[in-house]
Amino acid sequence: MTPQRSNPDTMRQDLGIMFAALAAGPEVYQPSKFWEQLNEQNVAQLEARGLGNFKRTLAQNYFTWVVGVRSPLFQHLAAAMTASDWRRVMWGLPMFSRESDLGLRRFYENQIFTRMVWIVAERVDRLNVMKSLQEPAFGNPFRIFFEGRLISQDLANSVIEMYAILEAHMPAPNDAFTVCEIGAGYGRNCFVFRSFFKHCKYIIADIPPALYVSQAYISEVLPDAKVMQFREFSDFSEIAADFAEADVVFLLPHQAALLPKKSVNYFVNISSFHEMNFAQVAHYFDMVDELTSGNFYLKQWTSFFNARDKMTISASDYKYKNSWHRIYDRTPSTHPSFFEALFKIN
């Protein structure tokens, strides 16, 4: 299945195959009411504006936020800026452009906020990963240039998250290791990992339409990567050969459960466990425990009310395995309403 960014009929057909395969899977992997509603919105946005504009539509349902100056998140980052930081942030701000899809005030708030996130990411970038990174043009990102480079919130946050994921053990650039991310959005973390760690195998396990979008995106922005695209299978032996050869693998969540035990070095979930019910979170923790020989990173809202499913999940509600060793549990530098935690899985 090869995503076609310019063919709506092919997109509908491919999405239909993915949704049918998801519906045929076990109940525990089915989307919550929250995600059923969000998926309807995401598909409508894809059909209305296409893959070519997803960074202006779907991405804002994931982790790209147009944050106003009155927002606690904006104020949190502003308080972290030094005088020299502010000179960099304000220098060379562009003329307002209607192409941005934003009004005048939101345009400048988005420019300033994104530059602040970028500066915070630079502070942790001891390997200088960001020097070789630029926001890919595919998806029509907001045109935010900073010191001669196209940047984004997502690129900066993915660098920050990469260091958090690898904090307990930083692989060498040429090391081979495997990352599995449940709920990867459009694949922003995969792009950063594979851009720096050329021998990293990255597994994206997600539901459509996110799985469809991430598959299209990664195939476009990492053209040299060997991609194992989504397909239906019921036993790992059916895909073992292709899986072994692949750099990036795309699966539905119930397919990820079929991976060999202890085959993942880093298991990741960012901002989606709080949108599931408690039974689903517990099931995914079982999956993490079974598949991971290494570390598990999660980053979630400290407290999140899911109105569609009529439930609230807070940081204290996550029931970790007694056998897991907690490396840290803290507030992320750029998102004070979130928590992030890293565990060593025995």
Tab-separated table of C-alpha atoms in Angstrom:
chain	number	residue	atom	x	y	z
A	1	MET	CA	0.000	0.000	0.000
A	2	THR	CA	1.718	3.181	-1.212
A	3	PRO	CA	0.066	6.431	-0.056
A	4	GLN	CA	-0.656	8.873	-2.863
A	5	ARG	CA	-0.540	12.461	-1.639
A	6	SER	CA	-2.342	13.780	-4.729
A	7	ASN	CA	-5.015	11.131	-5.325
A	8	PRO	CA	-8.118	11.419	-3.078
A	9	ASP	CA	-9.624	8.191	-4.428
A	10	THR	CA	-6.502	6.185	-3.561
A	11	MET	CA	-6.413	7.818	-0.135
A	12	ARG	CA	-10.009	6.777	0.602
A	13	GLN	CA	-9.291	3.244	-0.581
A	14	ASP	CA	-6.137	2.907	1.540
A	15	LEU	CA	-7.826	4.400	4.579
A	16	GLY	CA	-10.747	2.009	4.107
A	17	ILE	CA	-8.376	-0.977	4.180
A	18	MET	CA	-6.706	0.300	7.354
A	19	PHE	CA	-9.987	1.032	9.135
A	20	ALA	CA	-11.365	-2.406	8.184
A	21	ALA	CA	-8.236	-4.140	9.515
A	22	LEU	CA	-8.442	-2.123	12.739
A	23	ALA	CA	-12.135	-3.006	13.207
A	24	ALA	CA	-11.294	-6.695	12.763
A	25	GLY	CA	-8.797	-6.571	15.621
A	26	PRO	CA	-9.453	-7.237	19.326
A	27	GLU	CA	-11.816	-4.947	21.223
A	28	VAL	CA	-9.109	-3.624	23.537
A	29	TYR	CA	-7.392	-1.923	20.571
A	30	GLN	CA	-10.499	-0.172	19.253
A	31	PRO	CA	-10.503	3.653	19.432
A	32	SER	CA	-12.179	5.321	22.391
A	33	LYS	CA	-15.192	7.552	21.734
A	34	PHE	CA	-12.779	10.467	22.002
A	35	TRP	CA	-10.714	9.094	19.134
A	36	GLU	CA	-13.736	8.078	17.074
A	37	GLN	CA	-14.799	11.720	17.073
A	38	LEU	CA	-11.270	13.002	16.429
A	39	ASN	CA	-10.758	10.488	13.619
A	40	GLU	CA	-13.897	11.751	11.888
A	41	GLN	CA	-12.518	15.276	12.123
A	42	ASN	CA	-9.077	14.192	10.883
A	43	VAL	CA	-10.472	12.308	7.882
A	44	ALA	CA	-12.683	15.287	6.996
A	45	GLN	CA	-9.652	17.581	7.110
A	46	LEU	CA	-7.660	15.192	4.924
A	47	GLU	CA	-10.447	15.054	2.369
A	48	ALA	CA	-10.952	18.828	2.418
A	49	ARG	CA	-7.321	19.982	2.253
A	50	GLY	CA	-5.330	16.854	1.406
A	51	LEU	CA	-2.068	15.386	2.653
A	52	GLY	CA	-0.231	18.351	1.202
A	53	ASN	CA	-1.584	20.594	3.982
A	54	PHE	CA	-1.720	18.244	6.973
A	55	LYS	CA	0.674	20.352	9.063
A	56	ARG	CA	-1.927	23.130	8.978
A	57	THR	CA	-4.802	20.762	9.850
A	58	LEU	CA	-4.225	17.326	11.463
A	59	ALA	CA	-0.933	18.285	13.092
A	60	GLN	CA	-2.779	20.812	15.252
A	61	ASN	CA	-4.822	17.902	16.642
A	62	TYR	CA	-1.591	16.192	17.693
A	63	PHE	CA	1.125	18.426	19.174
A	64	THR	CA	1.470	21.562	17.001
A	65	TRP	CA	-0.384	24.307	18.843
A	66	VAL	CA	-0.933	27.942	17.933
A	67	VAL	CA	-0.452	29.294	21.450
A	68	GLY	CA	-1.559	32.791	22.460
A	69	VAL	CA	0.471	35.149	24.636
A	70	ARG	CA	-2.042	34.777	27.496
A	71	SER	CA	-1.611	31.011	27.584
A	72	PRO	CA	0.206	29.594	30.632
A	73	LEU	CA	2.320	27.579	28.177
A	74	PHE	CA	3.443	30.730	26.356
A	75	GLN	CA	4.138	32.495	29.659
A	76	HIS	CA	6.076	29.493	30.963
A	77	LEU	CA	8.470	29.633	28.010
A	78	ALA	CA	8.696	33.422	28.105
A	79	ALA	CA	9.838	33.224	31.733
A	80	ALA	CA	12.606	30.832	30.675
A	81	MET	CA	14.067	33.281	28.139
A	82	THR	CA	17.157	35.323	29.007
A	83	ALA	CA	17.858	38.805	27.669
A	84	SER	CA	20.077	37.361	24.940
A	85	ASP	CA	17.366	34.805	24.120
A	86	TRP	CA	14.842	37.605	23.630
A	87	ARG	CA	17.202	39.409	21.255
A	88	ARG	CA	17.364	36.240	19.150
A	89	VAL	CA	13.609	35.654	19.345
A	90	MET	CA	12.672	39.154	18.235
A	91	TRP	CA	15.410	39.700	15.666
A	92	GLY	CA	14.286	39.382	12.061
A	93	LEU	CA	10.610	38.627	12.652
A	94	PRO	CA	8.964	38.453	9.220
A	95	MET	CA	6.329	40.678	7.716
A	96	PHE	CA	2.801	39.416	8.289
A	97	SER	CA	1.619	37.002	5.604
A	98	ARG	CA	-1.964	35.942	4.923
A	99	GLU	CA	-0.522	32.723	3.504
A	100	SER	CA	-0.085	31.625	7.111
A	101	ASP	CA	-3.842	30.939	7.535
A	102	LEU	CA	-3.583	33.025	10.720
A	103	GLY	CA	-4.649	36.512	11.729
A	104	LEU	CA	-2.073	39.191	12.485
A	105	ARG	CA	-1.873	38.585	16.238
A	106	ARG	CA	-1.852	34.786	15.983
A	107	PHE	CA	0.780	34.992	13.253
A	108	TYR	CA	3.263	36.745	15.538
A	109	GLU	CA	2.357	34.700	18.602
A	110	ASN	CA	3.089	31.545	16.600
A	111	GLN	CA	6.409	32.925	15.327
A	112	ILE	CA	7.580	33.948	18.806
A	113	PHE	CA	6.337	30.822	20.586
A	114	THR	CA	8.028	28.489	18.079
A	115	ARG	CA	11.320	30.348	18.368
A	116	MET	CA	11.152	30.033	22.165
A	117	VAL	CA	10.590	26.267	21.948
A	118	TRP	CA	13.545	26.033	19.566
A	119	ILE	CA	15.850	27.869	21.984
A	120	VAL	CA	14.826	25.564	24.857
A	121	ALA	CA	15.620	22.558	22.630
A	122	GLU	CA	19.057	23.986	21.810
A	123	ARG	CA	19.912	23.961	25.524
A	124	VAL	CA	19.719	20.152	25.711
A	125	ASP	CA	21.201	19.455	22.271
A	126	ARG	CA	24.690	18.448	23.362
A	127	LEU	CA	25.219	16.307	20.238
A	128	ASN	CA	24.309	19.217	17.934
A	129	VAL	CA	21.529	17.239	16.301
A	130	MET	CA	19.670	20.437	15.452
A	131	LYS	CA	22.488	21.877	13.360
A	132	SER	CA	21.657	19.428	10.577
A	133	LEU	CA	17.862	19.548	10.952
A	134	GLN	CA	15.336	21.612	9.060
A	135	GLU	CA	11.564	21.272	9.024
A	136	PRO	CA	10.548	19.268	5.917
A	137	ALA	CA	8.359	21.210	3.496
A	138	PHE	CA	6.012	18.259	2.913
A	139	GLY	CA	2.726	18.925	4.707
A	140	ASN	CA	2.928	22.716	4.257
A	141	PRO	CA	4.265	23.719	7.698
A	142	PHE	CA	3.924	27.247	9.015
A	143	ARG	CA	6.728	29.310	7.471
A	144	ILE	CA	8.767	30.041	10.578
A	145	PHE	CA	12.364	30.859	9.710
A	146	PHE	CA	14.897	31.324	12.474
A	147	GLU	CA	18.487	32.275	11.790
A	148	GLY	CA	18.232	31.147	8.192
A	149	ARG	CA	16.436	27.833	8.742
A	150	LEU	CA	12.842	26.584	8.534
A	151	ILE	CA	11.923	25.399	12.039
A	152	SER	CA	8.856	24.102	13.883
A	153	GLN	CA	7.556	23.317	17.352
A	154	ASP	CA	7.385	19.652	16.436
A	155	LEU	CA	11.009	19.473	15.353
A	156	ALA	CA	12.163	21.164	18.569
A	157	ASN	CA	9.919	19.043	20.803
A	158	SER	CA	11.079	15.858	19.078
A	159	VAL	CA	14.718	16.744	19.803
A	160	ILE	CA	13.863	17.395	23.456
A	161	GLU	CA	11.962	14.101	23.624
A	162	MET	CA	14.771	12.201	21.923
A	163	TYR	CA	17.186	13.245	24.665
A	164	ALA	CA	14.609	12.379	27.344
A	165	ILE	CA	14.023	8.929	25.820
A	166	LEU	CA	17.758	8.236	25.627
A	167	GLU	CA	18.740	9.930	28.897
A	168	ALA	CA	19.661	6.720	30.726
A	169	HIS	CA	21.723	5.400	27.825
A	170	MET	CA	22.763	7.433	24.785
A	171	PRO	CA	23.607	5.177	21.824
A	172	ALA	CA	26.513	6.052	19.535
A	173	PRO	CA	25.427	7.527	16.169
A	174	ASN	CA	26.255	4.256	14.392
A	175	ASP	CA	24.629	1.921	16.939
A	176	ALA	CA	21.757	-0.328	15.844
A	177	PHE	CA	18.716	-0.314	18.119
A	178	THR	CA	14.920	-0.531	17.884
A	179	VAL	CA	12.305	2.040	18.920
A	180	CYS	CA	8.570	1.285	19.005
A	181	GLU	CA	6.213	4.248	19.309
A	182	ILE	CA	2.517	3.774	20.005
A	183	GLY	CA	0.559	6.744	18.672
A	184	ALA	CA	3.229	8.561	16.667
A	185	GLY	CA	1.051	11.261	15.104
A	186	TYR	CA	2.507	12.024	11.699
A	187	GLY	CA	5.928	10.563	12.552
A	188	ARG	CA	7.820	13.612	13.836
A	189	ASN	CA	9.926	11.601	16.312
A	190	CYS	CA	10.731	8.952	13.735
A	191	PHE	CA	12.068	11.674	11.435
A	192	VAL	CA	14.421	13.026	14.124
A	193	PHE	CA	15.653	9.609	15.292
A	194	ARG	CA	16.306	8.339	11.770
A	195	SER	CA	17.959	11.615	10.727
A	196	PHE	CA	20.651	11.208	13.397
A	197	PHE	CA	20.768	7.465	14.149
A	198	LYS	CA	21.065	5.951	10.676
A	199	HIS	CA	20.933	2.341	11.951
A	200	CYS	CA	17.925	2.801	14.206
A	201	LYS	CA	14.880	0.661	13.357
A	202	TYR	CA	11.719	2.641	14.087
A	203	ILE	CA	8.335	0.943	14.509
A	204	ILE	CA	5.220	3.107	14.328
A	205	ALA	CA	2.077	1.451	15.718
A	206	ASP	CA	-1.001	3.615	15.334
A	207	ILE	CA	-4.596	3.782	14.172
A	208	PRO	CA	-5.786	5.396	10.943
A	209	PRO	CA	-5.789	8.049	9.690
A	210	ALA	CA	-2.604	8.827	11.669
A	211	LEU	CA	-0.993	5.586	10.440
A	212	TYR	CA	-1.768	6.538	6.843
A	213	VAL	CA	-0.392	10.073	7.268
A	214	SER	CA	2.804	8.985	9.043
A	215	GLN	CA	3.455	6.326	6.405
A	216	ALA	CA	3.098	8.894	3.625
A	217	TYR	CA	5.215	11.440	5.499
A	218	ILE	CA	8.125	9.181	6.419
A	219	SER	CA	8.227	7.673	2.923
A	220	GLU	CA	8.580	11.231	1.583
A	221	VAL	CA	11.014	12.821	4.048
A	222	LEU	CA	13.272	9.785	4.578
A	223	PRO	CA	13.619	8.605	0.977
A	224	ASP	CA	16.679	6.452	1.717
A	225	ALA	CA	14.979	4.487	4.505
A	226	LYS	CA	13.695	0.996	3.764
A	227	VAL	CA	10.022	1.193	4.688
A	228	MET	CA	7.797	-1.785	5.496
A	229	GLN	CA	4.387	-0.326	4.802
A	230	PHE	CA	1.196	-1.409	6.503
A	231	ARG	CA	-0.219	-4.768	5.466
A	232	GLU	CA	-2.545	-7.312	7.005
A	233	PHE	CA	-1.042	-10.375	8.728
A	234	SER	CA	-1.961	-12.676	11.584
A	235	ASP	CA	1.409	-14.138	12.541
A	236	PHE	CA	4.833	-12.477	12.744
A	237	SER	CA	6.365	-15.216	10.585
A	238	GLU	CA	4.429	-13.772	7.624
A	239	ILE	CA	6.424	-10.534	7.764
A	240	ALA	CA	9.636	-11.624	9.525
A	241	ALA	CA	11.886	-11.327	6.471
A	242	ASP	CA	10.616	-7.903	5.426
A	243	PHE	CA	10.648	-6.709	9.031
A	244	ALA	CA	14.301	-7.688	9.413
A	245	GLU	CA	15.254	-5.676	6.324
A	246	ALA	CA	13.192	-2.589	7.153
A	247	ASP	CA	14.405	0.646	8.727
A	248	VAL	CA	10.868	1.894	9.440
A	249	VAL	CA	7.825	-0.343	10.037
A	250	PHE	CA	4.143	0.636	10.069
A	251	LEU	CA	1.673	-1.455	12.085
A	252	LEU	CA	-1.748	-1.293	13.658
A	253	PRO	CA	-1.551	-1.556	17.477
A	254	HIS	CA	-2.796	-5.161	17.628
A	255	GLN	CA	-0.140	-6.092	15.054
A	256	ALA	CA	2.569	-4.667	17.314
A	257	ALA	CA	1.496	-7.198	19.944
A	258	LEU	CA	2.698	-9.935	17.545
A	259	LEU	CA	6.305	-8.721	17.571
A	260	PRO	CA	8.906	-11.033	19.139
A	261	LYS	CA	9.230	-10.771	22.885
A	262	LYS	CA	11.913	-8.391	24.155
A	263	SER	CA	12.645	-7.163	20.625
A	264	VAL	CA	12.286	-3.425	21.422
A	265	ASN	CA	15.022	-1.341	23.060
A	266	TYR	CA	12.985	1.840	23.565
A	267	PHE	CA	9.196	1.879	23.857
A	268	VAL	CA	7.558	5.298	23.542
A	269	ASN	CA	4.122	6.852	24.016
A	270	ILE	CA	3.545	10.587	23.831
A	271	SER	CA	0.205	12.203	24.592
A	272	SER	CA	-2.248	9.416	23.861
A	273	PHE	CA	-2.546	7.098	26.893
A	274	HIS	CA	-4.670	9.718	28.656
A	275	GLU	CA	-7.172	9.431	25.792
A	276	MET	CA	-7.748	5.706	26.437
A	277	ASN	CA	-9.723	3.926	29.117
A	278	PHE	CA	-8.004	2.325	32.088
A	279	ALA	CA	-8.293	-1.215	30.700
A	280	GLN	CA	-6.585	-0.151	27.477
A	281	VAL	CA	-3.729	1.546	29.324
A	282	ALA	CA	-3.218	-1.563	31.454
A	283	HIS	CA	-3.186	-3.705	28.307
A	284	TYR	CA	-0.567	-1.498	26.671
A	285	PHE	CA	1.551	-1.691	29.813
A	286	ASP	CA	1.403	-5.487	29.459
A	287	MET	CA	2.576	-5.067	25.855
A	288	VAL	CA	5.414	-2.786	26.930
A	289	ASP	CA	6.498	-5.304	29.550
A	290	GLU	CA	6.468	-8.181	27.074
A	291	LEU	CA	8.165	-6.470	24.121
A	292	THR	CA	10.739	-4.230	25.796
A	293	SER	CA	14.279	-5.065	26.760
A	294	GLY	CA	15.409	-1.586	27.623
A	295	ASN	CA	13.526	1.586	28.534
A	296	PHE	CA	9.944	2.849	28.368
A	297	TYR	CA	9.223	6.573	27.972
A	298	LEU	CA	5.812	8.182	28.370
A	299	LYS	CA	4.698	11.808	28.274
A	300	GLN	CA	1.072	12.623	29.124
A	301	TRP	CA	-1.176	15.352	30.496
A	302	THR	CA	-0.915	15.505	34.302
A	303	SER	CA	-4.725	15.473	34.360
A	304	PHE	CA	-7.035	15.065	31.378
A	305	PHE	CA	-10.827	15.021	31.264
A	306	ASN	CA	-12.150	12.973	28.357
A	307	ALA	CA	-15.670	14.338	27.901
A	308	ARG	CA	-16.621	11.866	25.175
A	309	ASP	CA	-15.823	8.845	27.357
A	310	LYS	CA	-16.779	10.653	30.580
A	311	MET	CA	-13.566	9.912	32.442
A	312	THR	CA	-10.593	11.723	33.935
A	313	ILE	CA	-7.125	10.212	33.995
A	314	SER	CA	-4.390	11.752	36.134
A	315	ALA	CA	-0.715	11.004	36.603
A	316	SER	CA	-1.488	9.005	39.749
A	317	ASP	CA	-3.850	6.696	37.827
A	318	TYR	CA	-1.097	5.006	35.819
A	319	LYS	CA	-0.457	1.594	37.365
A	320	TYR	CA	3.130	0.746	36.520
A	321	LYS	CA	4.554	-2.747	36.885
A	322	ASN	CA	6.297	-3.432	40.184
A	323	SER	CA	9.217	-4.899	38.260
A	324	TRP	CA	9.868	-1.624	36.414
A	325	HIS	CA	12.620	0.627	37.731
A	326	ARG	CA	11.670	4.316	37.653
A	327	ILE	CA	14.571	6.392	36.303
A	328	TYR	CA	12.752	9.727	36.515
A	329	ASP	CA	9.273	11.225	36.805
A	330	ARG	CA	9.184	14.968	36.177
A	331	THR	CA	7.697	17.990	34.415
A	332	PRO	CA	8.948	18.464	30.820
A	333	SER	CA	10.804	21.697	30.101
A	334	THR	CA	8.350	22.936	27.469
A	335	HIS	CA	5.017	21.580	28.762
A	336	PRO	CA	4.295	22.319	32.448
A	337	SER	CA	0.839	20.696	32.252
A	338	PHE	CA	2.413	17.359	31.273
A	339	PHE	CA	4.540	14.823	33.079
A	340	GLU	CA	7.203	12.594	31.561
A	341	ALA	CA	8.570	9.386	33.020
A	342	LEU	CA	11.252	6.883	32.061
A	343	PHE	CA	11.375	3.278	33.253
A	344	LYS	CA	13.915	0.512	32.936
A	345	ILE	CA	12.121	-2.695	31.931
A	346	ASN	CA	13.760	-5.785	33.369
